[in-house]
């Protein structure tokens, strides 16, 4: 079992729709969760972080966390073509007394006009 | 520019040669990570440092890979006797960690793309 799992996609949504991206993780001890966006040929950039169960909203983005189900999701409202990218879920994993970020394989999102 | 910088951006080498990549993190960041990314995959953890101390090296990493951060500033990643399977993008990222915690906001460099012929 991979430590962080995501559907690879592509997830195709029309402009203006809600895009829903999902992620599951294996380590029940993980406490910090992140969504990174990676445009083709570019490096990942942080868009959202979430630490507590429930929802966290930032503009058009909402991150959702359910630690009991070991599940994290990202909703993008009013999707725009500029949102087309790969979305990486990352989980902070404690090892040897320190925490490090483990990434999923990413979900490719395509927003079509 | 005060972002994370990596050098070289591209490296083409023949199988069996050694290569070295350099990463200069954001100056006030004490945590530095190396990841490897291949097409269609997410960044794969290789190793990380807090200041000059190497905290962990991935068990998936062979002994041909070594990394250093001698003065807690820049870091180098060396691959000895390269193989075709080493072809990938090598990403460096930095962050500020207070003690053992990490906010998780990693700032990535543009990466060093390695092609082994």
PDB file of C-alpha atoms in Angstrom:
ATOM      1  CA  UNK A   1       0.000   0.000   0.000  1.00  0.00           C
ATOM      2  CA  UNK A   2       1.330   3.415  -0.968  1.00  0.00           C
ATOM      3  CA  UNK A   3       1.676   5.919   1.834  1.00  0.00           C
ATOM      4  CA  UNK A   4      -0.316   8.565  -0.048  1.00  0.00           C
ATOM      5  CA  UNK A   5      -2.740   7.548  -2.787  1.00  0.00           C
ATOM      6  CA  UNK A   6      -4.457   9.666  -5.404  1.00  0.00           C
ATOM      7  CA  UNK A   7      -6.311   8.899  -8.621  1.00  0.00           C
ATOM      8  CA  UNK A   8      -4.006   9.835 -11.456  1.00  0.00           C
ATOM      9  CA  UNK A   9      -6.811  11.199 -13.613  1.00  0.00           C
ATOM     10  CA  UNK A  10      -7.113  13.033 -15.824  1.00  0.00           C
ATOM     11  CA  UNK A  11     -10.095  14.647 -14.203  1.00  0.00           C
ATOM     12  CA  UNK A  12     -11.842  16.698 -16.837  1.00  0.00           C
ATOM     13  CA  UNK A  13     -14.333  19.378 -15.804  1.00  0.00           C
ATOM     14  CA  UNK A  14     -16.002  22.220 -17.703  1.00  0.00           C
ATOM     15  CA  UNK A  15     -15.145  25.809 -16.900  1.00  0.00           C
ATOM     16  CA  UNK A  16     -17.190  27.079 -13.969  1.00  0.00           C
ATOM     17  CA  UNK A  17     -17.785  23.623 -12.472  1.00  0.00           C
ATOM     18  CA  UNK A  18     -16.540  22.253  -9.161  1.00  0.00           C
ATOM     19  CA  UNK A  19     -13.489  20.003  -9.341  1.00  0.00           C
ATOM     20  CA  UNK A  20     -13.149  17.447  -6.556  1.00  0.00           C
ATOM     21  CA  UNK A  21      -9.768  15.861  -5.872  1.00  0.00           C
ATOM     22  CA  UNK A  22      -9.276  13.074  -3.377  1.00  0.00           C
ATOM     23  CA  UNK A  23      -6.414  11.586  -1.397  1.00  0.00           C
ATOM     24  CA  UNK A  24      -6.039   8.800   1.151  1.00  0.00           C
ATOM     25  CA  UNK A  25      -3.069   8.146   3.421  1.00  0.00           C
ATOM     26  CA  UNK A  26      -1.869   5.164   5.389  1.00  0.00           C
ATOM     27  CA  UNK A  27      -0.211   6.593   8.511  1.00  0.00           C
ATOM     28  CA  UNK A  28      -2.821   7.197  11.214  1.00  0.00           C
ATOM     29  CA  UNK A  29      -0.307   9.311  13.131  1.00  0.00           C
ATOM     30  CA  UNK A  30      -0.087  11.979  10.445  1.00  0.00           C
ATOM     31  CA  UNK A  31      -1.283  15.380  11.600  1.00  0.00           C
ATOM     32  CA  UNK A  32      -0.500  17.767   8.748  1.00  0.00           C
ATOM     33  CA  UNK A  33      -1.794  17.667   5.200  1.00  0.00           C
ATOM     34  CA  UNK A  34      -1.091  19.787   2.156  1.00  0.00           C
ATOM     35  CA  UNK A  35      -2.148  20.334  -1.417  1.00  0.00           C
ATOM     36  CA  UNK A  36       0.433  21.424  -3.950  1.00  0.00           C
ATOM     37  CA  UNK A  37      -0.202  22.465  -7.528  1.00  0.00           C
ATOM     38  CA  UNK A  38       2.274  21.639 -10.271  1.00  0.00           C
ATOM     39  CA  UNK A  39       1.980  23.099 -13.737  1.00  0.00           C
ATOM     40  CA  UNK A  40       3.535  21.124 -16.563  1.00  0.00           C
ATOM     41  CA  UNK A  41       7.292  21.592 -16.571  1.00  0.00           C
ATOM     42  CA  UNK A  42       7.246  23.591 -13.343  1.00  0.00           C
ATOM     43  CA  UNK A  43       7.918  22.856  -9.688  1.00  0.00           C
ATOM     44  CA  UNK A  44       5.215  22.237  -7.085  1.00  0.00           C
ATOM     45  CA  UNK A  45       3.776  25.195  -5.185  1.00  0.00           C
ATOM     46  CA  UNK A  46       1.738  25.099  -1.991  1.00  0.00           C
ATOM     47  CA  UNK A  47      -1.916  26.083  -2.300  1.00  0.00           C
ATOM     48  CA  UNK A  48      -3.533  24.747   0.886  1.00  0.00           C
ATOM     49  CA  UNK A  49      -2.658  23.249   4.244  1.00  0.00           C
ATOM     50  CA  UNK A  50      -5.024  21.616   6.741  1.00  0.00           C
ATOM     51  CA  UNK A  51      -4.400  20.259  10.212  1.00  0.00           C
ATOM     52  CA  UNK A  52      -7.820  19.718  11.818  1.00  0.00           C
ATOM     53  CA  UNK A  53     -10.841  17.663  10.852  1.00  0.00           C
ATOM     54  CA  UNK A  54     -13.388  19.568   8.816  1.00  0.00           C
ATOM     55  CA  UNK A  55     -13.207  22.145   6.072  1.00  0.00           C
ATOM     56  CA  UNK A  56     -10.799  24.969   5.400  1.00  0.00           C
ATOM     57  CA  UNK A  57     -11.631  27.537   2.763  1.00  0.00           C
ATOM     58  CA  UNK A  58      -9.317  29.890   0.904  1.00  0.00           C
ATOM     59  CA  UNK A  59     -10.878  31.732  -1.994  1.00  0.00           C
ATOM     60  CA  UNK A  60     -12.091  29.215  -4.546  1.00  0.00           C
ATOM     61  CA  UNK A  61     -10.306  26.364  -2.773  1.00  0.00           C
ATOM     62  CA  UNK A  62     -11.653  24.225   0.068  1.00  0.00           C
ATOM     63  CA  UNK A  63      -9.631  21.512   1.740  1.00  0.00           C
ATOM     64  CA  UNK A  64     -11.461  18.810   3.682  1.00  0.00           C
ATOM     65  CA  UNK A  65      -9.921  16.455   6.215  1.00  0.00           C
ATOM     66  CA  UNK A  66     -11.312  13.322   7.857  1.00  0.00           C
ATOM     67  CA  UNK A  67      -8.643  11.723  10.018  1.00  0.00           C
ATOM     68  CA  UNK A  68     -10.873   8.813  11.051  1.00  0.00           C
ATOM     69  CA  UNK A  69     -11.231   7.827   7.398  1.00  0.00           C
ATOM     70  CA  UNK A  70      -7.656   8.915   6.574  1.00  0.00           C
ATOM     71  CA  UNK A  71      -9.017  11.017   3.762  1.00  0.00           C
ATOM     72  CA  UNK A  72      -8.183  14.472   2.436  1.00  0.00           C
ATOM     73  CA  UNK A  73      -9.887  16.262  -0.412  1.00  0.00           C
ATOM     74  CA  UNK A  74      -9.604  19.498  -2.340  1.00  0.00           C
ATOM     75  CA  UNK A  75     -12.541  21.248  -3.935  1.00  0.00           C
ATOM     76  CA  UNK A  76     -12.013  23.916  -6.553  1.00  0.00           C
ATOM     77  CA  UNK A  77     -15.085  26.033  -7.183  1.00  0.00           C
ATOM     78  CA  UNK A  78     -15.712  27.948 -10.399  1.00  0.00           C
ATOM     79  CA  UNK A  79     -12.901  26.060 -12.116  1.00  0.00           C
ATOM     80  CA  UNK A  80     -10.890  28.040 -14.649  1.00  0.00           C
ATOM     81  CA  UNK A  81      -8.696  26.829 -17.517  1.00  0.00           C
ATOM     82  CA  UNK A  82      -5.765  28.261 -15.557  1.00  0.00           C
ATOM     83  CA  UNK A  83      -6.468  25.655 -12.856  1.00  0.00           C
ATOM     84  CA  UNK A  84      -5.408  22.925 -15.299  1.00  0.00           C
ATOM     85  CA  UNK A  85      -2.437  21.321 -13.571  1.00  0.00           C
ATOM     86  CA  UNK A  86      -1.436  18.317 -11.508  1.00  0.00           C
ATOM     87  CA  UNK A  87      -2.534  18.487  -7.885  1.00  0.00           C
ATOM     88  CA  UNK A  88      -0.289  16.750  -5.392  1.00  0.00           C
ATOM     89  CA  UNK A  89      -1.450  15.632  -1.976  1.00  0.00           C
ATOM     90  CA  UNK A  90       1.307  15.652   0.660  1.00  0.00           C
ATOM     91  CA  UNK A  91       1.275  14.238   4.170  1.00  0.00           C
ATOM     92  CA  UNK A  92       3.720  15.000   6.970  1.00  0.00           C
ATOM     93  CA  UNK A  93       5.055  11.732   8.317  1.00  0.00           C
ATOM     94  CA  UNK A  94       6.977  11.432  11.555  1.00  0.00           C
ATOM     95  CA  UNK A  95      10.131   9.366  11.344  1.00  0.00           C
ATOM     96  CA  UNK A  96      13.105   9.359  13.680  1.00  0.00           C
ATOM     97  CA  UNK A  97      11.703  12.235  15.692  1.00  0.00           C
ATOM     98  CA  UNK A  98      11.240  14.587  12.755  1.00  0.00           C
ATOM     99  CA  UNK A  99       8.503  14.975  10.190  1.00  0.00           C
ATOM    100  CA  UNK A 100       8.994  14.929   6.440  1.00  0.00           C
ATOM    101  CA  UNK A 101       6.591  15.385   3.541  1.00  0.00           C
ATOM    102  CA  UNK A 102       5.493  12.376   1.515  1.00  0.00           C
ATOM    103  CA  UNK A 103       3.732  13.096  -1.778  1.00  0.00           C
ATOM    104  CA  UNK A 104       1.129  11.212  -3.720  1.00  0.00           C
ATOM    105  CA  UNK A 105       1.471  10.617  -7.449  1.00  0.00           C
ATOM    106  CA  UNK A 106      -0.841  13.541  -8.195  1.00  0.00           C
ATOM    107  CA  UNK A 107      -4.138  13.980 -10.012  1.00  0.00           C
ATOM    108  CA  UNK A 108      -4.102  15.731 -13.350  1.00  0.00           C
ATOM    109  CA  UNK A 109      -6.927  18.225 -13.713  1.00  0.00           C
ATOM    110  CA  UNK A 110      -8.060  19.536 -17.093  1.00  0.00           C
ATOM    111  CA  UNK A 111     -10.544  22.407 -17.158  1.00  0.00           C
ATOM    112  CA  UNK A 112     -12.023  22.886 -20.604  1.00  0.00           C
ATOM    113  CA  UNK A 113     -13.760  26.084 -21.797  1.00  0.00           C
TER     114      UNK A 113
ATOM    115  CA  UNK B   1      16.233  36.531  -6.343  1.00  0.00           C
ATOM    116  CA  UNK B   2      15.894  34.887  -2.929  1.00  0.00           C
ATOM    117  CA  UNK B   3      14.227  31.634  -4.011  1.00  0.00           C
ATOM    118  CA  UNK B   4      15.682  28.140  -4.074  1.00  0.00           C
ATOM    119  CA  UNK B   5      18.218  27.773  -6.852  1.00  0.00           C
ATOM    120  CA  UNK B   6      19.528  24.591  -8.394  1.00  0.00           C
ATOM    121  CA  UNK B   7      22.436  23.961 -10.680  1.00  0.00           C
ATOM    122  CA  UNK B   8      22.749  22.674 -13.303  1.00  0.00           C
ATOM    123  CA  UNK B   9      19.255  22.836 -14.708  1.00  0.00           C
ATOM    124  CA  UNK B  10      19.990  20.097 -17.218  1.00  0.00           C
ATOM    125  CA  UNK B  11      22.627  17.387 -17.248  1.00  0.00           C
ATOM    126  CA  UNK B  12      23.168  14.763 -19.915  1.00  0.00           C
ATOM    127  CA  UNK B  13      25.666  12.082 -19.061  1.00  0.00           C
ATOM    128  CA  UNK B  14      26.739   8.644 -20.134  1.00  0.00           C
ATOM    129  CA  UNK B  15      26.014   5.596 -18.078  1.00  0.00           C
ATOM    130  CA  UNK B  16      28.692   4.992 -15.489  1.00  0.00           C
ATOM    131  CA  UNK B  17      29.668   8.631 -15.051  1.00  0.00           C
ATOM    132  CA  UNK B  18      29.318  10.549 -11.785  1.00  0.00           C
ATOM    133  CA  UNK B  19      27.146  13.642 -11.541  1.00  0.00           C
ATOM    134  CA  UNK B  20      26.715  16.260  -8.834  1.00  0.00           C
ATOM    135  CA  UNK B  21      23.833  18.663  -8.314  1.00  0.00           C
ATOM    136  CA  UNK B  22      23.887  21.737  -6.145  1.00  0.00           C
ATOM    137  CA  UNK B  23      21.042  23.388  -4.279  1.00  0.00           C
ATOM    138  CA  UNK B  24      21.072  26.810  -2.625  1.00  0.00           C
ATOM    139  CA  UNK B  25      18.057  27.121  -0.315  1.00  0.00           C
ATOM    140  CA  UNK B  26      16.307  30.257   0.862  1.00  0.00           C
ATOM    141  CA  UNK B  27      18.803  31.789   3.250  1.00  0.00           C
ATOM    142  CA  UNK B  28      16.774  31.712   6.457  1.00  0.00           C
ATOM    143  CA  UNK B  29      15.555  28.144   5.927  1.00  0.00           C
ATOM    144  CA  UNK B  30      17.119  25.468   8.089  1.00  0.00           C
ATOM    145  CA  UNK B  31      15.441  22.433   6.482  1.00  0.00           C
ATOM    146  CA  UNK B  32      16.483  21.187   3.032  1.00  0.00           C
ATOM    147  CA  UNK B  33      14.963  18.304   1.095  1.00  0.00           C
ATOM    148  CA  UNK B  34      15.898  16.358  -2.014  1.00  0.00           C
ATOM    149  CA  UNK B  35      13.200  14.674  -4.058  1.00  0.00           C
ATOM    150  CA  UNK B  36      13.236  12.816  -7.358  1.00  0.00           C
ATOM    151  CA  UNK B  37      10.379  13.045  -9.819  1.00  0.00           C
ATOM    152  CA  UNK B  38       9.721  11.026 -12.962  1.00  0.00           C
ATOM    153  CA  UNK B  39       7.047  11.664 -15.559  1.00  0.00           C
ATOM    154  CA  UNK B  40       3.545  11.116 -14.221  1.00  0.00           C
ATOM    155  CA  UNK B  41       4.693  10.573 -10.661  1.00  0.00           C
ATOM    156  CA  UNK B  42       4.791  12.732  -7.580  1.00  0.00           C
ATOM    157  CA  UNK B  43       8.033  13.794  -5.932  1.00  0.00           C
ATOM    158  CA  UNK B  44       9.751  10.800  -4.320  1.00  0.00           C
ATOM    159  CA  UNK B  45      11.532  11.557  -1.039  1.00  0.00           C
ATOM    160  CA  UNK B  46      15.300  11.004  -1.158  1.00  0.00           C
ATOM    161  CA  UNK B  47      16.800  12.688   1.884  1.00  0.00           C
ATOM    162  CA  UNK B  48      16.597  15.757   4.076  1.00  0.00           C
ATOM    163  CA  UNK B  49      18.681  17.912   6.361  1.00  0.00           C
ATOM    164  CA  UNK B  50      18.079  20.157   9.298  1.00  0.00           C
ATOM    165  CA  UNK B  51      20.985  22.589   9.277  1.00  0.00           C
ATOM    166  CA  UNK B  52      24.007  20.396   8.518  1.00  0.00           C
ATOM    167  CA  UNK B  53      22.570  17.186   9.981  1.00  0.00           C
ATOM    168  CA  UNK B  54      21.203  14.607   7.572  1.00  0.00           C
ATOM    169  CA  UNK B  55      18.007  13.411   9.243  1.00  0.00           C
ATOM    170  CA  UNK B  56      17.094  10.539   6.989  1.00  0.00           C
ATOM    171  CA  UNK B  57      17.983   8.906   3.711  1.00  0.00           C
ATOM    172  CA  UNK B  58      15.332   6.927   1.878  1.00  0.00           C
ATOM    173  CA  UNK B  59      15.756   3.178   2.162  1.00  0.00           C
ATOM    174  CA  UNK B  60      14.978   2.987  -1.541  1.00  0.00           C
ATOM    175  CA  UNK B  61      18.102   4.971  -2.294  1.00  0.00           C
ATOM    176  CA  UNK B  62      21.132   2.976  -3.299  1.00  0.00           C
ATOM    177  CA  UNK B  63      24.613   3.593  -1.956  1.00  0.00           C
ATOM    178  CA  UNK B  64      25.462   5.307  -5.229  1.00  0.00           C
ATOM    179  CA  UNK B  65      23.555   8.350  -3.969  1.00  0.00           C
ATOM    180  CA  UNK B  66      25.071  10.660  -1.395  1.00  0.00           C
ATOM    181  CA  UNK B  67      24.122  14.096  -0.176  1.00  0.00           C
ATOM    182  CA  UNK B  68      25.852  16.672   1.954  1.00  0.00           C
ATOM    183  CA  UNK B  69      25.099  20.001   3.501  1.00  0.00           C
ATOM    184  CA  UNK B  70      28.463  20.831   5.045  1.00  0.00           C
ATOM    185  CA  UNK B  71      27.799  24.228   6.577  1.00  0.00           C
ATOM    186  CA  UNK B  72      24.054  24.111   6.826  1.00  0.00           C
ATOM    187  CA  UNK B  73      23.645  26.300   3.777  1.00  0.00           C
ATOM    188  CA  UNK B  74      23.941  24.861   0.254  1.00  0.00           C
ATOM    189  CA  UNK B  75      23.651  21.141  -0.394  1.00  0.00           C
ATOM    190  CA  UNK B  76      25.041  18.760  -2.997  1.00  0.00           C
ATOM    191  CA  UNK B  77      23.581  15.514  -4.273  1.00  0.00           C
ATOM    192  CA  UNK B  78      26.051  13.171  -5.957  1.00  0.00           C
ATOM    193  CA  UNK B  79      25.152  10.119  -8.015  1.00  0.00           C
ATOM    194  CA  UNK B  80      28.010   7.763  -8.707  1.00  0.00           C
ATOM    195  CA  UNK B  81      28.135   5.294 -11.619  1.00  0.00           C
ATOM    196  CA  UNK B  82      24.905   6.587 -13.102  1.00  0.00           C
ATOM    197  CA  UNK B  83      22.388   4.181 -14.598  1.00  0.00           C
ATOM    198  CA  UNK B  84      19.635   4.845 -17.118  1.00  0.00           C
ATOM    199  CA  UNK B  85      17.088   4.392 -14.348  1.00  0.00           C
ATOM    200  CA  UNK B  86      18.530   7.471 -12.618  1.00  0.00           C
ATOM    201  CA  UNK B  87      17.096   9.680 -15.362  1.00  0.00           C
ATOM    202  CA  UNK B  88      14.657  11.994 -13.614  1.00  0.00           C
ATOM    203  CA  UNK B  89      14.084  15.503 -12.344  1.00  0.00           C
ATOM    204  CA  UNK B  90      15.890  16.092  -9.063  1.00  0.00           C
ATOM    205  CA  UNK B  91      14.060  18.645  -6.961  1.00  0.00           C
ATOM    206  CA  UNK B  92      15.421  20.539  -4.010  1.00  0.00           C
ATOM    207  CA  UNK B  93      13.117  22.237  -1.520  1.00  0.00           C
ATOM    208  CA  UNK B  94      13.657  24.230   1.628  1.00  0.00           C
ATOM    209  CA  UNK B  95      11.567  25.268   4.609  1.00  0.00           C
ATOM    210  CA  UNK B  96      11.842  26.611   8.121  1.00  0.00           C
ATOM    211  CA  UNK B  97      11.298  24.062  10.872  1.00  0.00           C
ATOM    212  CA  UNK B  98      10.979  24.892  14.543  1.00  0.00           C
ATOM    213  CA  UNK B  99      12.494  21.959  16.409  1.00  0.00           C
ATOM    214  CA  UNK B 100      11.079  18.751  14.983  1.00  0.00           C
ATOM    215  CA  UNK B 101       8.043  20.373  13.402  1.00  0.00           C
ATOM    216  CA  UNK B 102       7.762  21.558   9.841  1.00  0.00           C
ATOM    217  CA  UNK B 103       5.032  23.890   8.628  1.00  0.00           C
ATOM    218  CA  UNK B 104       5.015  21.895   5.447  1.00  0.00           C
ATOM    219  CA  UNK B 105       5.410  24.917   3.238  1.00  0.00           C
ATOM    220  CA  UNK B 106       8.220  23.674   1.124  1.00  0.00           C
ATOM    221  CA  UNK B 107       9.619  26.062  -1.434  1.00  0.00           C
ATOM    222  CA  UNK B 108      10.901  24.175  -4.444  1.00  0.00           C
ATOM    223  CA  UNK B 109      13.663  25.025  -6.847  1.00  0.00           C
ATOM    224  CA  UNK B 110      13.224  24.638 -10.591  1.00  0.00           C
ATOM    225  CA  UNK B 111      14.892  21.243 -10.514  1.00  0.00           C
ATOM    226  CA  UNK B 112      17.855  19.608 -12.180  1.00  0.00           C
ATOM    227  CA  UNK B 113      16.912  17.306 -15.022  1.00  0.00           C
ATOM    228  CA  UNK B 114      19.220  14.331 -15.461  1.00  0.00           C
ATOM    229  CA  UNK B 115      19.360  12.265 -18.633  1.00  0.00           C
ATOM    230  CA  UNK B 116      21.561   9.178 -18.582  1.00  0.00           C
ATOM    231  CA  UNK B 117      22.358   7.787 -22.019  1.00  0.00           C
TER     232      UNK B 117
END
